[in-house]
PDB file of C-alpha atoms in Angstrom:
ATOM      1  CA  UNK A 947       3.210  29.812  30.238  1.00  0.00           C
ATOM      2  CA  UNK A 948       6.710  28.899  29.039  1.00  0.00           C
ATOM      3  CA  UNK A 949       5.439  25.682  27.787  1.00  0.00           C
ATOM      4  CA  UNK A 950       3.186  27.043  25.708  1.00  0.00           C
ATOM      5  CA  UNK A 951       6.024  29.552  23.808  1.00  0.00           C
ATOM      6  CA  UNK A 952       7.635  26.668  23.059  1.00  0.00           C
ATOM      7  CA  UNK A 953       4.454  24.869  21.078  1.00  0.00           C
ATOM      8  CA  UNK A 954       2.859  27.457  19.422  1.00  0.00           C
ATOM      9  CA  UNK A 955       0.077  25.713  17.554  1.00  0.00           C
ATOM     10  CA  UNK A 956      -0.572  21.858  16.654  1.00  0.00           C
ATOM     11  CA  UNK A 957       0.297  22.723  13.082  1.00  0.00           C
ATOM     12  CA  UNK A 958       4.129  22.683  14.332  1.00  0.00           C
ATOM     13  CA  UNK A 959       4.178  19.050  14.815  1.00  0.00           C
ATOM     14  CA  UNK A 960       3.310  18.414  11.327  1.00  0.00           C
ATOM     15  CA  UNK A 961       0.466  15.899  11.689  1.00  0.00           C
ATOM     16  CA  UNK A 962      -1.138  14.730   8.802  1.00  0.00           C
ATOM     17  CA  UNK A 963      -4.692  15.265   8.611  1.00  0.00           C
ATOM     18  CA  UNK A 964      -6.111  12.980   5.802  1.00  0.00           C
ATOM     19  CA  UNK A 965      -4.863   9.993   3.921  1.00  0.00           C
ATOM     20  CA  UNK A 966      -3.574  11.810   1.321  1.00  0.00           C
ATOM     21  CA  UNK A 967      -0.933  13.363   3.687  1.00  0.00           C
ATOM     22  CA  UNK A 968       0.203   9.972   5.440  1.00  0.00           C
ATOM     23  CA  UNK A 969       2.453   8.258   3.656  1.00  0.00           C
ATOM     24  CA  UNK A 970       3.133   4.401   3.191  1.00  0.00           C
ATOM     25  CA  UNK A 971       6.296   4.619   5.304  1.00  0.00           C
ATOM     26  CA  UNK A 972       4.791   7.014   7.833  1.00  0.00           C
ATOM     27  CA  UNK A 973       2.269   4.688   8.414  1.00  0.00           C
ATOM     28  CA  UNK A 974       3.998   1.834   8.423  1.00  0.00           C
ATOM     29  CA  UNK A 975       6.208   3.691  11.237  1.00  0.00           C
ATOM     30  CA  UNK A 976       2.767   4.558  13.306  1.00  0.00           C
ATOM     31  CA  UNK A 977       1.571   1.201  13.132  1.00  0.00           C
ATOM     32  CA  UNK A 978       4.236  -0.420  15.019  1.00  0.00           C
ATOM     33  CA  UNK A 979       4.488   2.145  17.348  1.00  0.00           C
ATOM     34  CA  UNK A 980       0.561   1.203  18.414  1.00  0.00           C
ATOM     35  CA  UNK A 981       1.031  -2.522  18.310  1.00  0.00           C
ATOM     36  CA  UNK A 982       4.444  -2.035  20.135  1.00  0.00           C
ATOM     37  CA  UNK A 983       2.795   0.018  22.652  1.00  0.00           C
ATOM     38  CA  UNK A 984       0.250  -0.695  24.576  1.00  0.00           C
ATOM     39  CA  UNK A 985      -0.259   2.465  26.498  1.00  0.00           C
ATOM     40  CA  UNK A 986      -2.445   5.227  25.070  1.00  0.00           C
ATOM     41  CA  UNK A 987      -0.789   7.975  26.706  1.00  0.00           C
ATOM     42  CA  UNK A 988       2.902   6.455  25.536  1.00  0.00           C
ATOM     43  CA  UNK A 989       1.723   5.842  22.574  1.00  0.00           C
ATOM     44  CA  UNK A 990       0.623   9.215  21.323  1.00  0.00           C
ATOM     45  CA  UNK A 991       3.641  10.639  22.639  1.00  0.00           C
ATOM     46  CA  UNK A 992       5.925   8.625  20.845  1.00  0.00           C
ATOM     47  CA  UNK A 993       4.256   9.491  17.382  1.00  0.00           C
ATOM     48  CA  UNK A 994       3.932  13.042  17.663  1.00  0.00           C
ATOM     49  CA  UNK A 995       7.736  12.776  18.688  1.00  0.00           C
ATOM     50  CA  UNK A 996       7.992  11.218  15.062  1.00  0.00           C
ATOM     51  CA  UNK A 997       5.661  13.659  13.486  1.00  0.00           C
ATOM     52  CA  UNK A 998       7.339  16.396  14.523  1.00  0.00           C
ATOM     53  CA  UNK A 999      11.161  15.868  15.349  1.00  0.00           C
ATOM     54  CA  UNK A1000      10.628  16.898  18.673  1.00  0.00           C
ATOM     55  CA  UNK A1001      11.853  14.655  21.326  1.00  0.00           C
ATOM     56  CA  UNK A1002       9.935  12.339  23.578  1.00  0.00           C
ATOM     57  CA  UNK A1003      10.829  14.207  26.222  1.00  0.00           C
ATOM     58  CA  UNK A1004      10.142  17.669  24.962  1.00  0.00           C
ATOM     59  CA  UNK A1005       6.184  15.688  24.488  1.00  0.00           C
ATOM     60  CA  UNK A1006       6.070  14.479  27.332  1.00  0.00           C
ATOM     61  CA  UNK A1007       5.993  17.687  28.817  1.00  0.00           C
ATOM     62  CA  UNK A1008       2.230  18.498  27.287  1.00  0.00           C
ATOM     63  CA  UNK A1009      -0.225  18.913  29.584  1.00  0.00           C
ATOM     64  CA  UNK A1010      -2.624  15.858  27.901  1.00  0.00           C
ATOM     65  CA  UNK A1011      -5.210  18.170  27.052  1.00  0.00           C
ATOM     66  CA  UNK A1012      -2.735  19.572  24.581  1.00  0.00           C
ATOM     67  CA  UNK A1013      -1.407  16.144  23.440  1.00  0.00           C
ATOM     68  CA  UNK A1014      -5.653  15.164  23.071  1.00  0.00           C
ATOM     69  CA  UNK A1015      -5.649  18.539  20.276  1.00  0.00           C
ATOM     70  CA  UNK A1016      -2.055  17.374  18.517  1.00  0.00           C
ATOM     71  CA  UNK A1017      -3.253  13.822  17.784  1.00  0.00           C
ATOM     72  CA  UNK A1018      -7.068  14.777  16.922  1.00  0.00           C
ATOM     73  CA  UNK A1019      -6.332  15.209  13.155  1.00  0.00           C
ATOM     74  CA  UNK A1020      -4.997  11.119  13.309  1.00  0.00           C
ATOM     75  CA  UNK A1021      -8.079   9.992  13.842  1.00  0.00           C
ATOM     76  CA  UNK A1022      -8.604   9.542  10.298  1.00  0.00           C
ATOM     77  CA  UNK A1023      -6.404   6.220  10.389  1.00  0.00           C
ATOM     78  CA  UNK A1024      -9.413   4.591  11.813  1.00  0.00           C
ATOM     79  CA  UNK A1025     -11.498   4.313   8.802  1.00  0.00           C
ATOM     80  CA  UNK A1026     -10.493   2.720   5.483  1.00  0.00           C
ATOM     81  CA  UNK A1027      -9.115   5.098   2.540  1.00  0.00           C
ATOM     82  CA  UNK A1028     -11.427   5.687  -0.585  1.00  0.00           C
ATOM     83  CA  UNK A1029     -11.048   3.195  -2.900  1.00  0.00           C
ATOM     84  CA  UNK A1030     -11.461   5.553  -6.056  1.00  0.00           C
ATOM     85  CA  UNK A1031      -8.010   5.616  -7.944  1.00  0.00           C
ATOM     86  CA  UNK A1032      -6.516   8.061  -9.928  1.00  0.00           C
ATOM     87  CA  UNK A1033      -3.973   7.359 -13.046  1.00  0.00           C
ATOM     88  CA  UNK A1034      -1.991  10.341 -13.102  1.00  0.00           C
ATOM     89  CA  UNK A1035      -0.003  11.798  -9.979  1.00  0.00           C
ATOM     90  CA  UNK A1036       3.426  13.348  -8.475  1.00  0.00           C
ATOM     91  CA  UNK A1037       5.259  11.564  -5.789  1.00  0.00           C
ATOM     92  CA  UNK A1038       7.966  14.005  -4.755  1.00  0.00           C
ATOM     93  CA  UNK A1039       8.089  15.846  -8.125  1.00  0.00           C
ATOM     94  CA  UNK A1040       7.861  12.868 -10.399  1.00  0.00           C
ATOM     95  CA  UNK A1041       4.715  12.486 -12.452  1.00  0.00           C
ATOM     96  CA  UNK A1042       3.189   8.722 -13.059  1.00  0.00           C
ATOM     97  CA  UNK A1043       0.567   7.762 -15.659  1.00  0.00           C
ATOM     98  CA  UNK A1044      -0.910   4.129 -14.448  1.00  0.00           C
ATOM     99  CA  UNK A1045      -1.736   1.936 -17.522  1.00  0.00           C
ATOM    100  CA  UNK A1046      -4.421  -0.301 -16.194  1.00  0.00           C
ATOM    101  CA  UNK A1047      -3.792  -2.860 -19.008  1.00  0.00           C
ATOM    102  CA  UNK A1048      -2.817  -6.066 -17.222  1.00  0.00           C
ATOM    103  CA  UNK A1049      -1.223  -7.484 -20.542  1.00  0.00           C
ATOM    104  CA  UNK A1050       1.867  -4.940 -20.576  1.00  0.00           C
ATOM    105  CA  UNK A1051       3.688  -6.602 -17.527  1.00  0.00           C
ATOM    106  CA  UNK A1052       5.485  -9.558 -17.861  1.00  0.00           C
ATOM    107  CA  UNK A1053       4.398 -13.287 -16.882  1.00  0.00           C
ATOM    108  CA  UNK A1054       7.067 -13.437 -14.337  1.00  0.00           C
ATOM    109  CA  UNK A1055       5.849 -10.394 -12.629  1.00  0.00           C
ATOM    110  CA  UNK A1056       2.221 -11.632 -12.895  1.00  0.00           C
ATOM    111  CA  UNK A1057       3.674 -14.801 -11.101  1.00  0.00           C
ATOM    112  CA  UNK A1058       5.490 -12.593  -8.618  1.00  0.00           C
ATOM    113  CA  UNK A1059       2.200 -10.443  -8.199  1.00  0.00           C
ATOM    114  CA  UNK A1060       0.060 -13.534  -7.496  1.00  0.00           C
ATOM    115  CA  UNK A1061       2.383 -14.928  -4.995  1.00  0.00           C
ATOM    116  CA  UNK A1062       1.953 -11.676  -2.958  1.00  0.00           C
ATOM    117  CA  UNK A1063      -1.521 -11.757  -2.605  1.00  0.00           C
ATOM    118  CA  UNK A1064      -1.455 -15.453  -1.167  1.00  0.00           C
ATOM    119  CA  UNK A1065       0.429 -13.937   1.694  1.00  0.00           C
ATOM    120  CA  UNK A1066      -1.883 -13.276   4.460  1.00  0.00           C
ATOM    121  CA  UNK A1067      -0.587 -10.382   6.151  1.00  0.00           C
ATOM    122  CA  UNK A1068       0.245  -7.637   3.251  1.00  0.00           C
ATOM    123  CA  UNK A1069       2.475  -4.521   4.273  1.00  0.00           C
ATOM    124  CA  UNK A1070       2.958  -0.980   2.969  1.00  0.00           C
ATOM    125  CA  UNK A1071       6.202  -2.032   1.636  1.00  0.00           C
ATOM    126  CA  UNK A1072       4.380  -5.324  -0.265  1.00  0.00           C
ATOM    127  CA  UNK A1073       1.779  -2.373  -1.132  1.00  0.00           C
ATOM    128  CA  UNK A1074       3.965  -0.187  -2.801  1.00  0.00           C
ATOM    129  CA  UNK A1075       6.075  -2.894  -4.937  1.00  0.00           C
ATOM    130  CA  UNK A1076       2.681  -3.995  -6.305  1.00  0.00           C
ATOM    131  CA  UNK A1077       1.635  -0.745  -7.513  1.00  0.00           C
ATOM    132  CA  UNK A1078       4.730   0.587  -8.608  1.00  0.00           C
ATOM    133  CA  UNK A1079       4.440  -2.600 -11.212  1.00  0.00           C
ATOM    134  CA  UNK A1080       2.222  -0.355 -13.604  1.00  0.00           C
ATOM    135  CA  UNK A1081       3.328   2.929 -12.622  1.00  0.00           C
ATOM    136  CA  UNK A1082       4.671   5.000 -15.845  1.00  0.00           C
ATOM    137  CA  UNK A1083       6.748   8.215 -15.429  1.00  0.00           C
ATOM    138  CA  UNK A1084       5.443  10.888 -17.559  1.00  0.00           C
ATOM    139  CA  UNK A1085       8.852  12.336 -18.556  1.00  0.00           C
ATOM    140  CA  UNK A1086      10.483   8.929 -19.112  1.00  0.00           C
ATOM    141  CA  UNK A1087      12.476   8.920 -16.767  1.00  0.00           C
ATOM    142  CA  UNK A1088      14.030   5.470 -15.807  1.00  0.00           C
ATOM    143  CA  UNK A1089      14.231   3.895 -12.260  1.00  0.00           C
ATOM    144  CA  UNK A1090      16.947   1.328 -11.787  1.00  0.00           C
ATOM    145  CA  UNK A1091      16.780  -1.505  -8.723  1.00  0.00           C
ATOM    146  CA  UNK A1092      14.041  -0.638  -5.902  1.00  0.00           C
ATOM    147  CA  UNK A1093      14.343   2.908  -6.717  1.00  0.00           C
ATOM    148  CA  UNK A1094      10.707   3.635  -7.898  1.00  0.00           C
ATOM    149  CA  UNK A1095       9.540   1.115  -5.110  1.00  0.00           C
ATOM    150  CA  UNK A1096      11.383   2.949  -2.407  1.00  0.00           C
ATOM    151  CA  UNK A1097      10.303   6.622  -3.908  1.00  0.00           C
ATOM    152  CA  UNK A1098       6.799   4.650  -3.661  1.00  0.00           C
ATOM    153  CA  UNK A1099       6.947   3.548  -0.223  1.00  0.00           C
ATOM    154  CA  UNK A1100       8.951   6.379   1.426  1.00  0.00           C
ATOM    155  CA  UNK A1101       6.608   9.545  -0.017  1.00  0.00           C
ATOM    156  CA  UNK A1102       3.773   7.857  -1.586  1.00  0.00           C
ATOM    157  CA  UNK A1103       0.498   8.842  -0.020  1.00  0.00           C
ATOM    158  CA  UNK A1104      -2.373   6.032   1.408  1.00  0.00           C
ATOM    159  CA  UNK A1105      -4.130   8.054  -0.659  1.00  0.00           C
ATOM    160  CA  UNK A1106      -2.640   7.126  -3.815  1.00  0.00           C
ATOM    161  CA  UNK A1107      -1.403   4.087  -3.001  1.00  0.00           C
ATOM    162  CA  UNK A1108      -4.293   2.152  -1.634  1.00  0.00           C
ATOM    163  CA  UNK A1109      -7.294   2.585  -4.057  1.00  0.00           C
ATOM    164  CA  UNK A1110      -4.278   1.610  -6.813  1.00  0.00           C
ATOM    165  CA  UNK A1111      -3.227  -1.509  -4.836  1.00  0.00           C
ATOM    166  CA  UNK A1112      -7.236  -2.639  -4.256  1.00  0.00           C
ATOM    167  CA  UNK A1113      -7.894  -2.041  -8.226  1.00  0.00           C
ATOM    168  CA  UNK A1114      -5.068  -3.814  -9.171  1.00  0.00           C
ATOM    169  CA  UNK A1115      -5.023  -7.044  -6.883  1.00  0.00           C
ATOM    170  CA  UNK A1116      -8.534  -8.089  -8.007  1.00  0.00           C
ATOM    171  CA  UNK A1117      -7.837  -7.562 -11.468  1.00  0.00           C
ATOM    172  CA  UNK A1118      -4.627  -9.969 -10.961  1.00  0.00           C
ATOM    173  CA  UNK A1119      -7.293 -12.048  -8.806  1.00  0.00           C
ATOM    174  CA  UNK A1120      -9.747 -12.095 -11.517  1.00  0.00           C
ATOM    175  CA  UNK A1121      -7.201 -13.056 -14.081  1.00  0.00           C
ATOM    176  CA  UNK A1122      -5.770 -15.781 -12.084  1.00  0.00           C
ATOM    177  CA  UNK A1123      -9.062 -17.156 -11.796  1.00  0.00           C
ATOM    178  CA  UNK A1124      -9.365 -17.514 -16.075  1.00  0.00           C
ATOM    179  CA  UNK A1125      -5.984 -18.692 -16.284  1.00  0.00           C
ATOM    180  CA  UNK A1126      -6.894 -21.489 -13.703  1.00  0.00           C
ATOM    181  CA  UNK A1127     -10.091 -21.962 -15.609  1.00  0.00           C
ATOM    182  CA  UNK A1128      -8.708 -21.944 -18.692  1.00  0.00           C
ATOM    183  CA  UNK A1129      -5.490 -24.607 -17.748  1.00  0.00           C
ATOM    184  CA  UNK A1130      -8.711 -26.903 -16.341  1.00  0.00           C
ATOM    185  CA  UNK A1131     -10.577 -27.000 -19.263  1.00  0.00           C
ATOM    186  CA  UNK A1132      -7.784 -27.659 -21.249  1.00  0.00           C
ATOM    187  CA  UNK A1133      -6.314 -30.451 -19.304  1.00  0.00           C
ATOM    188  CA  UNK A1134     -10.210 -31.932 -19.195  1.00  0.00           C
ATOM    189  CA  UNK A1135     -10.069 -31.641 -22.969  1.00  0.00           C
ATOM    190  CA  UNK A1136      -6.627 -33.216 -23.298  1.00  0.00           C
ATOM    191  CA  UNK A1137      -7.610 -35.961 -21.086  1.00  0.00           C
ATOM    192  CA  UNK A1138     -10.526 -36.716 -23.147  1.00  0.00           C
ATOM    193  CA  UNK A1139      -8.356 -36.746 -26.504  1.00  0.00           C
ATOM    194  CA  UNK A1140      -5.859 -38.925 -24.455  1.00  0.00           C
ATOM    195  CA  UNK A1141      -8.299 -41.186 -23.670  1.00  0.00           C
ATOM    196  CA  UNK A1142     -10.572 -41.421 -27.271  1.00  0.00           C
ATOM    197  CA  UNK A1143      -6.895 -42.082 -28.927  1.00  0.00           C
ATOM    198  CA  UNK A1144      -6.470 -44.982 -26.283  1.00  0.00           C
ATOM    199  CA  UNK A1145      -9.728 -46.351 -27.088  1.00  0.00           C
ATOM    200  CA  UNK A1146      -8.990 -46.321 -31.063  1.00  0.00           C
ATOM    201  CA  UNK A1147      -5.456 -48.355 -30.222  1.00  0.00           C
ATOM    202  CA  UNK A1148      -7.818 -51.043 -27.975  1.00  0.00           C
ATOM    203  CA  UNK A1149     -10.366 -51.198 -31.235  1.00  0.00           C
ATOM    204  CA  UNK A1150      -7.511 -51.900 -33.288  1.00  0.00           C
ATOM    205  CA  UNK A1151      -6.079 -55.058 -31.723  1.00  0.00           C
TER     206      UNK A1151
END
């Protein structure tokens, strides 16, 4: 009976309960805690012990039938997040307009932006630098370095995040695709000029 005045209800282990309560970092943290643990029982454990502050020890004390009811609302990190996107949110009090015009970033971040999606394994933290690329704050405020990718990655939601980084990445897929196009049909064309003006010089001799 103890135990149980010491965990009142799930709700005191703060577990999220949808996408739009996990954030990038948090689930970057969960994620290596399941493919660093094998163990079900261990597993869950160690990530309510992140959840909630608590230690592992303190969890480990559950009966399981408890534990089961804590890490019930988690099973929502089975399925894949919506991919309908918003362009105006808050992360952590700052407000973000998303300007879905490709044209306004630079070339070297387009570069930079099609490198990352050639990499075949593509993080939260990869995730959250990609969006942040056409994120706008509302109030003008300024980010210098990694700050708005780090406010991005540490308390930006999945929810957010995810239907912005899938919108995004096939647009810069999309795009690549007419700039490759484009450079071919060129070069084709230039080839052919190349090679009419070499058969003018011939004619002349």
């Amino acid at each position: 009976m103890k135990l149980f005045k010491l965990f009142k209800k799930k709700d005191d282990y703060n577990i999220p309960k949808s996408w739009d309560e996990l954030t990038l970092l948090q689930f970057d943290t969960i994620t290596e805690i399941k493919n660093s643990e094998p163990n079900r029982i261990k597993r869950d454990i160690k990530i309510v012990s992140y959840f909630s502050g608590k230690s592992v020890k303190e969890i480990e004390d559950l009966p399981l039938t408890e534990l089961n009811k804590i890490t019930k609302p988690l099973e929502f990190t089975n399925t894949i997040p919506s991919d309908k996107w918003v362009n105006e949110f808050e992360i952590d009090g700052h407000s973000f307009f998303i300007n879905p015009d490709i044209r306004t970033i630079t070339g070297s971040k387009f570069i930079e932006l099609s490198t990352i999606l050639s990499v075949e394994e593509i993080n939260p933290k990869v995730r959250a630098e990609f969006v942040a690329a056409f994120m706008n704050s509302k109030t003008g405020k300024k980010f210098e370095g990694d700050d708005l990718v780090n406010l991005v990655y540490n308390k930006g939601t999945v929810g957010v995040v995810y239907p912005l980084f899938i919108f995004f990445s096939r647009l810069i897929i999309d795009s690549s695709r007419v700039i490759r196009d484009y450079s071919g049909q060129q070069l084709v064309k230039q080839i052919k000029e190349i090679a009419q003006i070499m058969e003018e010089i011939q004619s002349e001799k």
